[in-house]
Short mmCIF file of C-alpha atoms in Angstrom, two decimals:
data_model
loop_
_atom_site.label_atom_id
_atom_site.label_comp_id
_atom_site.label_asym_id
_atom_site.label_seq_id
_atom_site.Cartn_x
_atom_site.Cartn_y
_atom_site.Cartn_z
CA MET Y 30 -32.39 -51.66 -94.81
CA ALA Y 31 -33.99 -53.51 -97.71
CA ASP Y 32 -36.88 -54.24 -95.37
CA ALA Y 33 -37.81 -50.53 -95.36
CA ARG Y 34 -39.02 -51.11 -98.93
CA THR Y 35 -40.95 -54.25 -97.93
CA ARG Y 36 -42.55 -52.46 -95.01
CA ARG Y 37 -43.55 -49.51 -97.11
CA VAL Y 38 -44.97 -51.56 -100.01
CA LYS Y 39 -47.02 -53.67 -97.58
CA LYS Y 40 -48.43 -50.50 -96.05
CA GLU Y 41 -49.22 -49.10 -99.47
CA ILE Y 42 -51.06 -52.27 -100.50
CA GLN Y 43 -53.05 -52.18 -97.27
CA ASP Y 44 -53.83 -48.54 -97.86
CA ILE Y 45 -55.51 -49.42 -101.16
CA GLN Y 46 -57.37 -52.37 -99.67
CA ASN Y 47 -58.69 -50.29 -96.75
CA ASP Y 48 -60.02 -47.54 -98.99
CA ARG Y 49 -63.03 -48.99 -100.79
CA GLN Y 50 -64.21 -45.56 -101.83
CA ALA Y 51 -61.50 -44.92 -104.42
CA GLY Y 52 -62.57 -48.07 -106.29
CA LEU Y 53 -58.98 -49.24 -106.71
CA THR Y 54 -57.97 -52.89 -106.48
CA ILE Y 55 -54.55 -54.46 -106.10
CA GLU Y 56 -53.50 -58.10 -106.51
CA LEU Y 57 -50.15 -59.84 -106.13
CA VAL Y 58 -48.63 -61.67 -109.08
CA ASN Y 59 -47.07 -65.00 -108.02
CA ASP Y 60 -47.36 -64.02 -104.33
CA SER Y 61 -44.77 -61.26 -104.73
CA ILE Y 62 -45.49 -57.84 -103.26
CA PHE Y 63 -43.06 -56.39 -105.80
CA HIS Y 64 -45.04 -57.46 -108.85
CA LEU Y 65 -48.64 -56.38 -108.76
CA ILE Y 66 -51.71 -55.77 -110.84
CA GLY Y 67 -53.63 -52.66 -109.92
CA SER Y 68 -56.94 -51.56 -111.37
CA PHE Y 69 -59.16 -48.52 -111.36
CA PRO Y 70 -62.54 -47.59 -112.85
CA GLY Y 71 -62.65 -45.37 -115.93
CA PRO Y 72 -63.41 -41.78 -114.88
CA PRO Y 73 -67.12 -40.87 -115.10
CA GLY Y 74 -68.09 -38.48 -117.85
CA THR Y 75 -65.27 -39.63 -120.14
CA CYS Y 76 -65.12 -42.13 -122.99
CA TYR Y 77 -63.51 -44.53 -120.49
CA GLU Y 78 -66.52 -44.55 -118.13
CA GLY Y 79 -67.75 -48.01 -117.27
CA GLY Y 80 -64.40 -49.65 -117.95
CA LYS Y 81 -62.09 -51.34 -115.45
CA PHE Y 82 -58.46 -50.72 -116.34
CA ASP Y 83 -55.74 -53.14 -115.30
CA VAL Y 84 -52.17 -51.99 -114.85
CA ASP Y 85 -49.04 -54.12 -114.48
CA ILE Y 86 -46.84 -52.75 -111.67
CA VAL Y 87 -43.24 -53.64 -110.88
CA VAL Y 88 -41.70 -52.23 -107.68
CA PRO Y 89 -37.99 -51.64 -108.42
CA GLU Y 90 -35.31 -52.66 -105.98
CA THR Y 91 -34.45 -49.10 -104.98
CA TYR Y 92 -38.10 -48.06 -104.53
CA PRO Y 93 -39.26 -45.51 -103.39
CA PHE Y 94 -36.22 -43.58 -104.66
CA VAL Y 95 -36.98 -44.57 -108.25
CA ALA Y 96 -40.33 -44.67 -110.00
CA LEU Y 97 -42.74 -47.60 -110.04
CA LYS Y 98 -42.72 -49.34 -113.43
CA MET Y 99 -46.24 -49.34 -114.80
CA LYS Y 100 -47.95 -50.28 -118.05
CA PHE Y 101 -51.54 -50.89 -119.02
CA LEU Y 102 -52.63 -54.50 -119.41
CA SER Y 103 -56.06 -53.44 -120.66
CA LYS Y 104 -55.85 -52.04 -124.16
CA VAL Y 105 -56.60 -48.31 -124.02
CA TYR Y 106 -57.21 -45.85 -126.85
CA HIS Y 107 -55.49 -42.70 -125.55
CA PRO Y 108 -52.78 -40.38 -126.97
CA ASN Y 109 -50.41 -40.96 -124.03
CA ILE Y 110 -50.76 -44.74 -123.88
CA SER Y 111 -49.36 -47.09 -126.51
CA SER Y 112 -52.31 -48.89 -128.11
CA ALA Y 113 -50.00 -51.81 -128.82
CA SER Y 114 -47.88 -52.24 -125.68
CA GLY Y 115 -49.69 -50.32 -122.93
CA ALA Y 116 -46.58 -48.18 -122.29
CA ILE Y 117 -47.45 -44.91 -120.58
CA CYS Y 118 -46.13 -41.40 -121.17
CA LEU Y 119 -46.53 -39.60 -117.84
CA ASP Y 120 -43.96 -37.30 -116.21
CA ILE Y 121 -44.22 -38.78 -112.72
CA LEU Y 122 -43.29 -42.21 -114.06
CA LYS Y 123 -40.12 -40.70 -115.51
CA ASP Y 124 -38.11 -37.68 -114.40
CA ASN Y 125 -40.77 -36.16 -112.15
CA TRP Y 126 -40.96 -39.15 -109.83
CA SER Y 127 -40.97 -38.33 -106.13
CA PRO Y 128 -40.94 -40.73 -103.17
CA ILE Y 129 -44.06 -38.99 -101.88
CA LEU Y 130 -45.96 -40.87 -104.58
CA THR Y 131 -47.43 -44.26 -103.70
CA LEU Y 132 -49.16 -47.16 -105.43
CA LYS Y 133 -52.46 -45.48 -104.64
CA SER Y 134 -51.58 -41.95 -105.72
CA THR Y 135 -49.88 -43.19 -108.88
CA LEU Y 136 -52.92 -45.28 -109.89
CA ILE Y 137 -55.09 -42.21 -109.25
CA SER Y 138 -52.74 -40.18 -111.47
CA LEU Y 139 -53.23 -42.73 -114.25
CA GLN Y 140 -56.98 -42.43 -113.77
CA SER Y 141 -56.76 -38.68 -114.14
CA LEU Y 142 -54.48 -39.07 -117.17
CA LEU Y 143 -57.52 -40.65 -118.83
CA CYS Y 144 -59.44 -37.40 -118.16
CA THR Y 145 -56.70 -35.12 -119.46
CA PRO Y 146 -54.97 -36.39 -122.60
CA GLU Y 147 -51.84 -34.50 -123.69
CA PRO Y 148 -51.84 -35.10 -127.46
CA ASN Y 149 -48.83 -32.82 -127.91
CA ASP Y 150 -46.61 -35.14 -125.89
CA PRO Y 151 -47.86 -38.45 -127.24
CA GLN Y 152 -46.88 -42.02 -126.55
CA ASP Y 153 -49.00 -43.22 -129.49
CA ALA Y 154 -48.58 -40.82 -132.41
CA GLU Y 155 -51.39 -42.31 -134.51
CA VAL Y 156 -53.91 -42.02 -131.70
CA ALA Y 157 -52.74 -38.47 -130.97
CA LYS Y 158 -53.26 -37.49 -134.63
CA HIS Y 159 -56.76 -38.95 -134.47
CA TYR Y 160 -57.49 -36.95 -131.31
CA LEU Y 161 -56.26 -33.70 -132.86
CA THR Y 162 -58.13 -34.23 -136.15
CA SER Y 163 -61.53 -35.12 -134.77
CA LYS Y 164 -62.15 -35.26 -131.08
CA SER Y 165 -65.66 -36.67 -131.45
CA SER Y 166 -64.49 -39.51 -133.68
CA PHE Y 167 -61.57 -40.17 -131.30
CA GLU Y 168 -63.99 -40.37 -128.38
CA GLU Y 169 -66.24 -42.76 -130.23
CA THR Y 170 -63.28 -45.06 -130.86
CA ALA Y 171 -62.03 -44.79 -127.28
CA ARG Y 172 -65.52 -45.67 -126.02
CA TYR Y 173 -65.58 -48.65 -128.35
CA TRP Y 174 -62.20 -49.84 -127.02
CA THR Y 175 -63.44 -49.39 -123.45
CA GLU Y 176 -66.51 -51.54 -124.15
CA THR Y 177 -64.43 -54.16 -125.94
CA TYR Y 178 -61.29 -54.40 -123.81
CA ALA Y 179 -62.03 -52.95 -120.36
CA ARG Y 180 -65.25 -54.71 -119.42
CA PRO Y 181 -65.24 -55.18 -115.63
CA GLN Y 182 -66.66 -58.75 -115.72
CA THR Y 183 -64.32 -60.31 -118.26
CA ASN Y 184 -61.16 -61.05 -116.40
CA GLU Y 185 -59.92 -63.75 -118.73
CA GLY Y 186 -58.30 -62.71 -121.95
CA ARG Y 187 -57.00 -59.63 -120.20
CA GLY Y 188 -54.83 -57.65 -122.52
CA ALA Y 189 -55.34 -60.10 -125.36
CA PRO Y 190 -57.03 -58.74 -128.47
CA SER Y 191 -60.68 -59.69 -128.56
CA GLY Y 192 -62.06 -61.76 -131.37
CA THR Y 193 -59.57 -64.59 -131.53
CA SER Y 194 -60.13 -65.83 -127.99
CA LYS Y 195 -63.81 -65.04 -127.67
CA THR Y 196 -65.77 -67.07 -130.17
CA SER Y 197 -68.99 -65.22 -129.37
CA HIS Y 198 -67.40 -61.97 -130.53
CA LEU Y 199 -66.03 -62.87 -133.93
CA PRO Y 200 -64.80 -59.72 -135.59
CA THR Y 201 -67.17 -58.14 -138.04
CA VAL Y 202 -66.48 -55.37 -140.53
CA ARG Y 203 -67.98 -52.90 -138.09
CA ASP Y 204 -65.66 -54.11 -135.34
CA GLU Y 205 -62.38 -53.63 -137.16
CA VAL Y 206 -63.41 -50.31 -138.66
CA ALA Y 207 -64.65 -48.95 -135.34
CA MET Y 208 -61.55 -50.20 -133.59
CA ALA Y 209 -59.41 -48.21 -136.01
CA GLY Y 210 -61.58 -45.13 -135.60
CA LEU Y 211 -62.47 -44.97 -139.30
CA GLU Y 212 -65.69 -44.45 -141.28
CA ARG Y 213 -67.20 -47.62 -142.69
CA ALA Y 214 -68.04 -45.80 -145.95
CA HIS Y 215 -64.38 -44.83 -146.47
CA VAL Y 216 -63.17 -48.39 -145.95
CA GLU Y 217 -65.78 -49.75 -148.35
CA GLN Y 218 -64.90 -47.11 -150.95
CA PHE Y 219 -61.35 -48.46 -151.29
CA GLU Y 220 -62.34 -52.09 -150.81
CA ALA Y 221 -64.51 -51.57 -153.89
CA LEU Y 222 -61.34 -50.76 -155.84
CA GLY Y 223 -60.14 -54.27 -155.14
CA PHE Y 224 -57.95 -53.75 -152.06
CA GLU Y 225 -58.08 -56.14 -149.17
CA ARG Y 226 -59.97 -54.77 -146.15
CA GLY Y 227 -57.14 -55.22 -143.62
CA ARG Y 228 -54.76 -53.33 -145.88
CA VAL Y 229 -57.26 -50.49 -146.38
CA ILE Y 230 -57.74 -50.11 -142.64
CA GLU Y 231 -54.00 -50.13 -142.00
CA VAL Y 232 -53.33 -47.42 -144.58
CA LEU Y 233 -56.29 -45.16 -143.72
CA LYS Y 234 -55.28 -45.35 -140.06
CA ARG Y 235 -51.69 -44.47 -140.81
CA ILE Y 236 -52.50 -41.46 -143.00
CA ASN Y 237 -55.18 -40.34 -140.51
CA TYR Y 238 -58.04 -40.43 -143.05
CA ARG Y 239 -60.53 -38.81 -140.73
CA GLY Y 240 -62.68 -35.70 -140.29
CA ALA Y 241 -61.32 -32.55 -141.89
CA ASN Y 242 -58.38 -34.50 -143.36
CA VAL Y 243 -60.59 -36.49 -145.75
CA PRO Y 244 -61.22 -33.71 -148.31
CA LYS Y 245 -57.49 -32.83 -148.22
CA ILE Y 246 -56.31 -36.31 -149.21
CA SER Y 247 -57.11 -37.23 -152.82
CA GLU Y 248 -58.28 -40.72 -153.76
CA ASP Y 249 -55.13 -41.08 -155.89
CA THR Y 250 -52.90 -40.42 -152.89
CA VAL Y 251 -54.70 -43.11 -150.93
CA VAL Y 252 -54.38 -45.56 -153.82
CA GLU Y 253 -50.66 -44.78 -154.12
CA GLU Y 254 -50.26 -45.55 -150.41
CA LEU Y 255 -52.25 -48.75 -150.82
CA LEU Y 256 -50.00 -49.87 -153.67
CA LYS Y 257 -46.72 -49.24 -151.77
CA MET H 26 -21.03 -41.72 -142.07
CA SER H 27 -18.89 -41.08 -139.01
CA ALA H 28 -19.46 -42.88 -135.74
CA VAL H 29 -20.80 -39.68 -134.22
CA GLU H 30 -23.28 -39.16 -137.05
CA SER H 31 -24.47 -42.70 -136.85
CA SER H 32 -24.95 -42.53 -133.11
CA LEU H 33 -26.79 -39.23 -133.47
CA ARG H 34 -29.10 -40.80 -135.97
CA GLU H 35 -29.73 -43.68 -133.62
CA ILE H 36 -30.57 -41.28 -130.81
CA GLY H 37 -33.08 -39.60 -133.11
CA ASP H 38 -34.86 -42.91 -133.58
CA LEU H 39 -35.32 -43.48 -129.86
CA THR H 40 -38.56 -42.87 -128.02
CA ASP H 41 -38.75 -40.40 -125.14
CA ALA H 42 -38.73 -43.23 -122.65
CA GLU H 43 -35.59 -44.72 -124.21
CA ILE H 44 -33.82 -41.36 -124.23
CA PHE H 45 -34.78 -40.87 -120.61
CA ALA H 46 -33.42 -44.31 -119.70
CA LEU H 47 -30.24 -43.61 -121.64
CA THR H 48 -29.50 -40.24 -120.02
CA GLN H 49 -30.39 -41.72 -116.65
CA ASN H 50 -27.86 -44.49 -117.26
CA ILE H 51 -25.17 -41.99 -118.23
CA LYS H 52 -25.91 -39.93 -115.11
CA ASP H 53 -25.91 -43.01 -112.89
CA GLU H 54 -22.69 -44.26 -114.39
CA GLU H 55 -20.97 -40.90 -114.01
CA ALA H 56 -22.29 -40.64 -110.49
CA SER H 57 -21.36 -44.12 -109.34
CA ARG H 58 -17.68 -43.44 -110.04
CA ASN H 59 -17.66 -40.75 -107.33
CA PRO H 60 -18.56 -41.21 -103.68
CA LEU H 61 -21.74 -39.49 -102.45
CA ILE H 62 -19.50 -37.50 -100.10
CA SER H 63 -15.68 -37.61 -100.38
CA PRO H 64 -13.00 -37.17 -97.71
CA LEU H 65 -11.64 -33.63 -97.29
CA GLU H 66 -8.95 -32.54 -99.70
CA PRO H 67 -6.90 -29.31 -99.83
CA LEU H 68 -8.51 -26.48 -101.78
CA SER H 69 -5.20 -26.18 -103.63
CA THR H 70 -6.00 -29.42 -105.52
CA LEU H 71 -9.08 -27.73 -106.96
CA LYS H 72 -6.95 -24.73 -107.92
CA THR H 73 -4.54 -27.01 -109.77
CA GLU H 74 -7.44 -28.38 -111.84
CA TYR H 75 -8.11 -24.90 -113.22
CA GLU H 76 -4.56 -23.65 -113.65
CA ALA H 77 -4.38 -24.68 -117.29
CA GLY H 78 -7.76 -23.12 -118.02
CA ALA H 79 -9.99 -20.47 -116.50
CA GLN H 80 -7.84 -17.92 -114.65
CA ALA H 81 -10.96 -16.32 -113.16
CA PHE H 82 -11.55 -19.56 -111.28
CA VAL H 83 -7.94 -19.71 -110.06
CA ARG H 84 -8.08 -16.15 -108.69
CA LYS H 85 -11.36 -16.80 -106.94
CA ILE H 86 -10.10 -19.98 -105.33
CA GLU H 87 -7.02 -18.04 -104.12
CA SER H 88 -9.24 -15.40 -102.60
CA LEU H 89 -11.30 -18.10 -100.83
CA GLN H 90 -8.06 -19.38 -99.29
CA GLN H 91 -7.23 -15.93 -97.91
CA PRO H 92 -8.83 -13.93 -95.08
CA PRO H 93 -11.57 -13.13 -94.41
CA HIS H 94 -12.71 -16.44 -95.93
CA SER H 95 -9.70 -18.60 -94.98
CA PHE H 96 -11.00 -21.85 -96.41
CA ALA H 97 -8.40 -24.58 -96.73
CA GLY H 98 -10.35 -27.64 -97.82
CA ILE H 99 -13.07 -28.90 -100.09
CA ARG H 100 -15.28 -31.92 -99.58
CA ARG H 101 -16.78 -33.03 -102.86
CA ALA H 102 -20.33 -34.26 -103.28
CA ARG H 103 -21.51 -36.56 -106.07
CA GLY H 104 -23.01 -34.67 -109.02
CA ASP H 105 -26.33 -36.49 -109.12
CA GLY H 106 -28.73 -33.54 -108.83
CA ASN H 107 -28.93 -34.03 -105.07
CA CYS H 108 -25.54 -32.45 -104.28
CA PHE H 109 -26.98 -29.36 -102.56
CA TYR H 110 -29.00 -31.56 -100.23
CA THR H 111 -26.25 -34.10 -99.56
CA SER H 112 -23.68 -31.35 -98.94
CA THR H 113 -25.90 -29.36 -96.62
CA ALA H 114 -26.92 -32.42 -94.61
CA PHE H 115 -23.32 -33.52 -94.18
CA ALA H 116 -22.04 -30.06 -93.26
CA TRP H 117 -24.94 -29.50 -90.85
CA ILE H 118 -24.48 -32.79 -89.00
CA SER H 119 -20.73 -32.49 -88.94
CA GLY H 120 -21.13 -28.91 -87.69
CA MET H 121 -23.16 -30.19 -84.75
CA MET H 122 -20.48 -32.80 -83.98
CA ASN H 123 -17.76 -30.16 -83.97
CA LEU H 124 -19.39 -28.01 -81.29
CA THR H 125 -18.02 -27.94 -77.77
CA SER H 126 -19.61 -30.64 -75.67
CA GLU H 127 -21.81 -28.27 -73.63
CA ASN H 128 -23.12 -26.57 -76.80
CA ARG H 129 -23.52 -29.82 -78.66
CA LYS H 130 -26.16 -31.31 -76.40
CA SER H 131 -28.49 -28.33 -76.54
CA VAL H 132 -28.07 -27.80 -80.28
CA VAL H 133 -28.70 -31.46 -81.12
CA GLU H 134 -31.70 -31.63 -78.85
CA SER H 135 -33.26 -28.49 -80.22
CA ALA H 136 -32.63 -29.73 -83.78
CA LEU H 137 -34.43 -32.97 -82.95
CA LEU H 138 -37.29 -31.05 -81.37
CA ASP H 139 -37.61 -28.79 -84.43
CA LEU H 140 -37.60 -31.80 -86.75
CA GLU H 141 -40.35 -33.40 -84.69
CA LYS H 142 -42.37 -30.20 -84.93
CA SER H 143 -41.78 -30.04 -88.67
CA LEU H 144 -43.83 -33.23 -89.04
CA ASN H 145 -46.88 -31.07 -88.35
CA SER H 146 -45.98 -28.92 -91.36
CA LEU H 147 -45.58 -32.01 -93.51
CA LYS H 148 -49.01 -33.22 -92.41
CA ALA H 149 -50.51 -29.75 -92.83
CA VAL H 150 -49.61 -29.65 -96.52
CA GLY H 151 -51.06 -33.09 -97.10
CA PHE H 152 -48.10 -35.49 -97.06
CA GLU H 153 -49.09 -38.85 -95.61
CA PRO H 154 -47.00 -40.33 -92.78
CA ILE H 155 -46.49 -43.48 -94.88
CA VAL H 156 -44.35 -41.47 -97.34
CA TYR H 157 -42.08 -39.67 -94.88
CA GLU H 158 -41.85 -41.60 -91.61
CA ASP H 159 -39.01 -43.87 -92.78
CA PHE H 160 -36.96 -40.91 -94.00
CA TYR H 161 -37.60 -38.99 -90.79
CA GLU H 162 -36.38 -41.93 -88.78
CA VAL H 163 -33.14 -42.25 -90.75
CA LEU H 164 -32.30 -38.56 -90.32
CA THR H 165 -33.21 -38.29 -86.64
CA ASP H 166 -31.43 -41.56 -85.78
CA LEU H 167 -28.26 -40.17 -87.31
CA ILE H 168 -28.56 -36.86 -85.45
CA ARG H 169 -29.38 -38.63 -82.18
CA ASN H 170 -26.24 -40.71 -82.75
CA ILE H 171 -24.17 -37.54 -82.27
CA LEU H 172 -24.98 -37.74 -78.55
CA TYR H 173 -26.12 -41.29 -77.92
CA PRO H 174 -24.84 -44.67 -79.05
CA VAL H 175 -27.73 -46.02 -81.11
CA SER H 176 -27.52 -49.46 -82.68
CA THR H 177 -23.76 -49.35 -83.28
CA GLY H 178 -22.93 -48.95 -79.59
CA THR H 179 -20.75 -45.89 -80.20
CA VAL H 180 -21.47 -42.24 -80.79
CA LEU H 181 -20.92 -40.74 -84.21
CA ASN H 182 -17.35 -39.68 -85.06
CA PRO H 183 -15.99 -38.02 -88.21
CA ALA H 184 -15.05 -41.36 -89.76
CA SER H 185 -18.37 -43.06 -89.05
CA LEU H 186 -20.28 -40.01 -90.32
CA LEU H 187 -18.39 -40.17 -93.59
CA GLN H 188 -19.11 -43.87 -93.73
CA GLN H 189 -22.83 -43.30 -93.19
CA PHE H 190 -22.73 -40.89 -96.14
CA GLN H 191 -21.47 -43.67 -98.41
CA ASN H 192 -24.72 -45.57 -97.95
CA ALA H 193 -27.09 -44.68 -100.79
CA GLU H 194 -30.25 -45.59 -98.91
CA THR H 195 -29.29 -43.47 -95.89
CA VAL H 196 -28.35 -40.49 -98.04
CA ASN H 197 -31.43 -40.82 -100.28
CA SER H 198 -33.66 -40.90 -97.21
CA ILE H 199 -32.09 -37.76 -95.77
CA VAL H 200 -32.19 -35.95 -99.12
CA ILE H 201 -35.88 -36.74 -99.57
CA PHE H 202 -36.72 -35.65 -96.05
CA LEU H 203 -35.01 -32.28 -96.66
CA ARG H 204 -36.88 -31.94 -99.95
CA LEU H 205 -40.21 -32.54 -98.19
CA LEU H 206 -39.25 -30.09 -95.46
CA ILE H 207 -38.55 -27.43 -98.11
CA SER H 208 -41.73 -28.19 -100.00
CA SER H 209 -43.86 -27.85 -96.87
CA TYR H 210 -42.06 -24.64 -95.88
CA ILE H 211 -42.65 -23.05 -99.30
CA ARG H 212 -46.28 -24.18 -99.38
CA LEU H 213 -46.91 -22.75 -95.90
CA HIS H 214 -45.22 -19.40 -96.72
CA PRO H 215 -46.69 -18.62 -100.15
CA ASP H 216 -46.24 -14.84 -99.91
CA ASP H 217 -42.49 -15.17 -99.37
CA PHE H 218 -41.97 -17.45 -102.35
CA GLU H 219 -44.70 -17.24 -104.99
CA PRO H 220 -43.31 -14.17 -106.82
CA PHE H 221 -39.90 -15.83 -107.19
CA LEU H 222 -40.80 -19.24 -108.55
CA PHE H 223 -39.73 -19.99 -112.11
CA ASN H 224 -39.45 -23.03 -114.30
CA PRO H 225 -35.64 -23.26 -114.60
CA ASP H 226 -35.91 -24.81 -118.08
CA THR H 227 -38.19 -22.20 -119.66
CA GLY H 228 -37.96 -19.19 -117.34
CA ASP H 229 -41.78 -19.07 -117.07
CA MET H 230 -43.38 -18.31 -113.74
CA VAL H 231 -44.96 -21.32 -112.07
CA ASP H 232 -47.33 -21.67 -109.15
CA ILE H 233 -46.29 -23.11 -105.81
CA LYS H 234 -47.80 -26.55 -106.31
CA ARG H 235 -46.16 -27.03 -109.70
CA PHE H 236 -42.82 -25.72 -108.43
CA CYS H 237 -42.79 -27.98 -105.39
CA GLU H 238 -43.86 -31.07 -107.32
CA GLY H 239 -41.52 -30.49 -110.24
CA TRP H 240 -38.39 -28.98 -108.71
CA VAL H 241 -38.41 -29.74 -105.00
CA GLU H 242 -40.05 -33.12 -104.38
CA ALA H 243 -38.86 -34.81 -107.59
CA VAL H 244 -35.71 -36.88 -107.12
CA GLY H 245 -32.48 -35.55 -108.61
CA ARG H 246 -33.70 -32.01 -109.33
CA GLU H 247 -31.09 -29.41 -108.45
CA ALA H 248 -31.69 -26.71 -105.87
CA ASP H 249 -31.70 -22.98 -106.54
CA HIS H 250 -32.33 -19.87 -104.42
CA PRO H 251 -35.92 -20.66 -103.31
CA GLN H 252 -35.00 -24.15 -102.12
CA ILE H 253 -31.87 -22.91 -100.30
CA LEU H 254 -33.74 -20.08 -98.61
CA ALA H 255 -36.55 -22.38 -97.51
CA LEU H 256 -34.16 -24.99 -96.11
CA SER H 257 -32.14 -22.38 -94.26
CA ARG H 258 -35.31 -21.08 -92.61
CA ALA H 259 -36.84 -24.49 -91.95
CA LEU H 260 -33.68 -25.75 -90.22
CA LYS H 261 -32.80 -22.33 -88.72
CA LEU H 262 -29.42 -22.89 -90.34
CA PRO H 263 -27.40 -20.17 -92.07
CA ILE H 264 -26.20 -21.39 -95.46
CA HIS H 265 -23.60 -19.38 -97.38
CA ILE H 266 -22.87 -20.07 -101.02
CA ALA H 267 -19.58 -19.02 -102.61
CA TYR H 268 -20.14 -18.67 -106.34
CA LEU H 269 -17.24 -19.82 -108.43
CA ASP H 270 -17.97 -18.54 -111.92
CA ARG H 271 -16.40 -16.45 -114.66
CA SER H 272 -17.90 -13.17 -113.45
CA GLY H 273 -15.23 -10.44 -113.22
CA GLY H 274 -13.31 -12.12 -116.05
CA ASP H 275 -9.88 -13.77 -116.13
CA SER H 276 -8.10 -10.51 -115.27
CA GLY H 277 -10.55 -9.53 -112.53
CA THR H 278 -9.80 -9.06 -108.87
CA GLY H 279 -10.90 -12.56 -107.97
CA LYS H 280 -13.57 -11.28 -105.63
CA VAL H 281 -15.96 -14.12 -104.84
CA ASP H 282 -19.70 -13.50 -104.66
CA LEU H 283 -20.82 -14.92 -101.37
CA VAL H 284 -24.58 -15.20 -101.05
CA GLU H 285 -25.71 -15.51 -97.46
CA PHE H 286 -28.95 -17.25 -96.66
CA ASP H 287 -29.46 -16.46 -93.02
CA SER H 288 -32.31 -18.17 -91.28
CA VAL H 289 -33.74 -15.33 -89.24
CA GLU H 290 -32.31 -11.84 -89.13
CA GLY H 291 -30.45 -11.05 -85.94
CA GLU H 292 -30.51 -14.63 -84.75
CA THR H 293 -27.10 -16.19 -84.35
CA SER H 294 -26.53 -19.84 -85.04
CA PRO H 295 -23.62 -21.84 -83.67
CA ILE H 296 -23.34 -23.63 -87.01
CA LEU H 297 -22.64 -22.17 -90.43
CA VAL H 298 -22.70 -24.18 -93.63
CA THR H 299 -20.63 -22.82 -96.53
CA LEU H 300 -20.95 -24.44 -99.93
CA LEU H 301 -18.95 -23.86 -103.06
CA TYR H 302 -21.08 -23.49 -106.18
CA ARG H 303 -19.77 -24.13 -109.65
CA PRO H 304 -22.42 -23.93 -112.39
CA GLY H 305 -24.70 -26.90 -111.78
CA HIS H 306 -22.87 -28.28 -108.76
CA TYR H 307 -22.38 -27.80 -105.01
CA ASP H 308 -19.51 -28.99 -102.78
CA ILE H 309 -18.65 -28.21 -99.15
CA LEU H 310 -15.99 -25.69 -98.10
CA ASP H 311 -14.05 -26.32 -94.91
CA LYS H 312 -11.51 -24.38 -92.81
CA LYS H 313 -9.50 -27.59 -92.49
CA ALA H 314 -7.45 -28.86 -95.42
CA GLU H 315 -7.74 -32.53 -94.60
CA GLU H 316 -9.28 -35.01 -92.22
CA PRO H 317 -7.94 -34.85 -88.63
CA ALA H 318 -5.15 -37.25 -87.70
CA GLU H 319 -7.34 -39.32 -85.34
CA PHE H 320 -9.66 -39.91 -88.31
CA LEU H 321 -7.75 -42.91 -89.52
CA VAL H 322 -7.28 -44.41 -86.06
CA SER H 323 -11.02 -44.55 -85.33
#
């Protein structure tokens, strides 16, 4: 009966390939239909618009009775997606999985997850804090990540942090600061006190030095954190 | 720090995904020790399990053994969140097998016809054939096997039915098909169900779509009244549930609450499924205490 799974997965792959309209793509990894890379376009009208998001998909042995294993290969700035590992917090990939879901409908659910972040059930706590403190600043950062990491043309270097592999895009001060969703002026303020820029960014990110939080956190507190 | 404290602290450090994986592992491990469906055993063995503890349970089991109930056996289902579905499917199919030969043919054939018709309901609520056709095939092949030798060359008998219910893929397929049948029935009869749909974890009311996605279609979610009612109507199968709980207390009369889900009022069905409910779990009740003698021979 193991071929029921093979038959179904083949049909599901075909289903994606036949439907050009949804804009989804699916490729096999090492010629296996049980390890795939799916992709979808960032939803229009969101800070992910214009991006192409790649997702690593493993079809478990007891599929479709257990959930597909999915994680983002493209780096995404989103409260429910780990900015480091691409791990996803979505109910249908855990205890709300149902065999009526397919490769196609699950990829579409990920696409709609990008439209509807759930910051109160986060996968990435730092990103969620950013989202809750200042939505406009969060969106600016997410847009920046989309432009940097989810460009449709650049297939090579997928998932790898930009900068190191792409010599034409050497990181600048603006890059790192924007990537962390911080204000350049804040970073420079503490750099001027003699702290190394990377350390300043790390600490300001961790304590969520953004928006309405800034007046609540004294300079001394920040310095204490920097000295830890 | 005690071992318990240290393990609690470790659990606190885990992410949601890790906790989910951990509880899933515990559930799977617990579940894999028990068969999906067990051979019949005398109801008195269940009574013995409670004798040292809850007397209310003992009295209720005794009253199930006596007229008018007269149950003698219990067939246990694995406690994996699917036990209502597994139990009902087994009792339904075995009920069809136990009919007299002239009744059997017409009941099996009308069940197959109804299942075929139900595909229209599944389509009507938006399920794609790709997600249900394999499950449909597994269930209908098994039912057809009551009358006709399919691939095995023999018709279904009590021993081979029990054997089929040891196969996880077969049982999962049947369970999912029943779940989809229920979901489509609820979605197509909103007025009958909408006012009674609650999130079992929070007690909040939920709409039909959310209820069906979260507590009917999702694997391993237990069934409650709305699911049982919908399945009984969709299969035109009366399902009775004997509730074994502490109501009435340890010194009570031992009267068992029997909730009867009858498909359509006034319509009589040749098959009746009776399940035993203990908080969080369903098993099958049977008038026989053990498997028939010819069981072992075949």
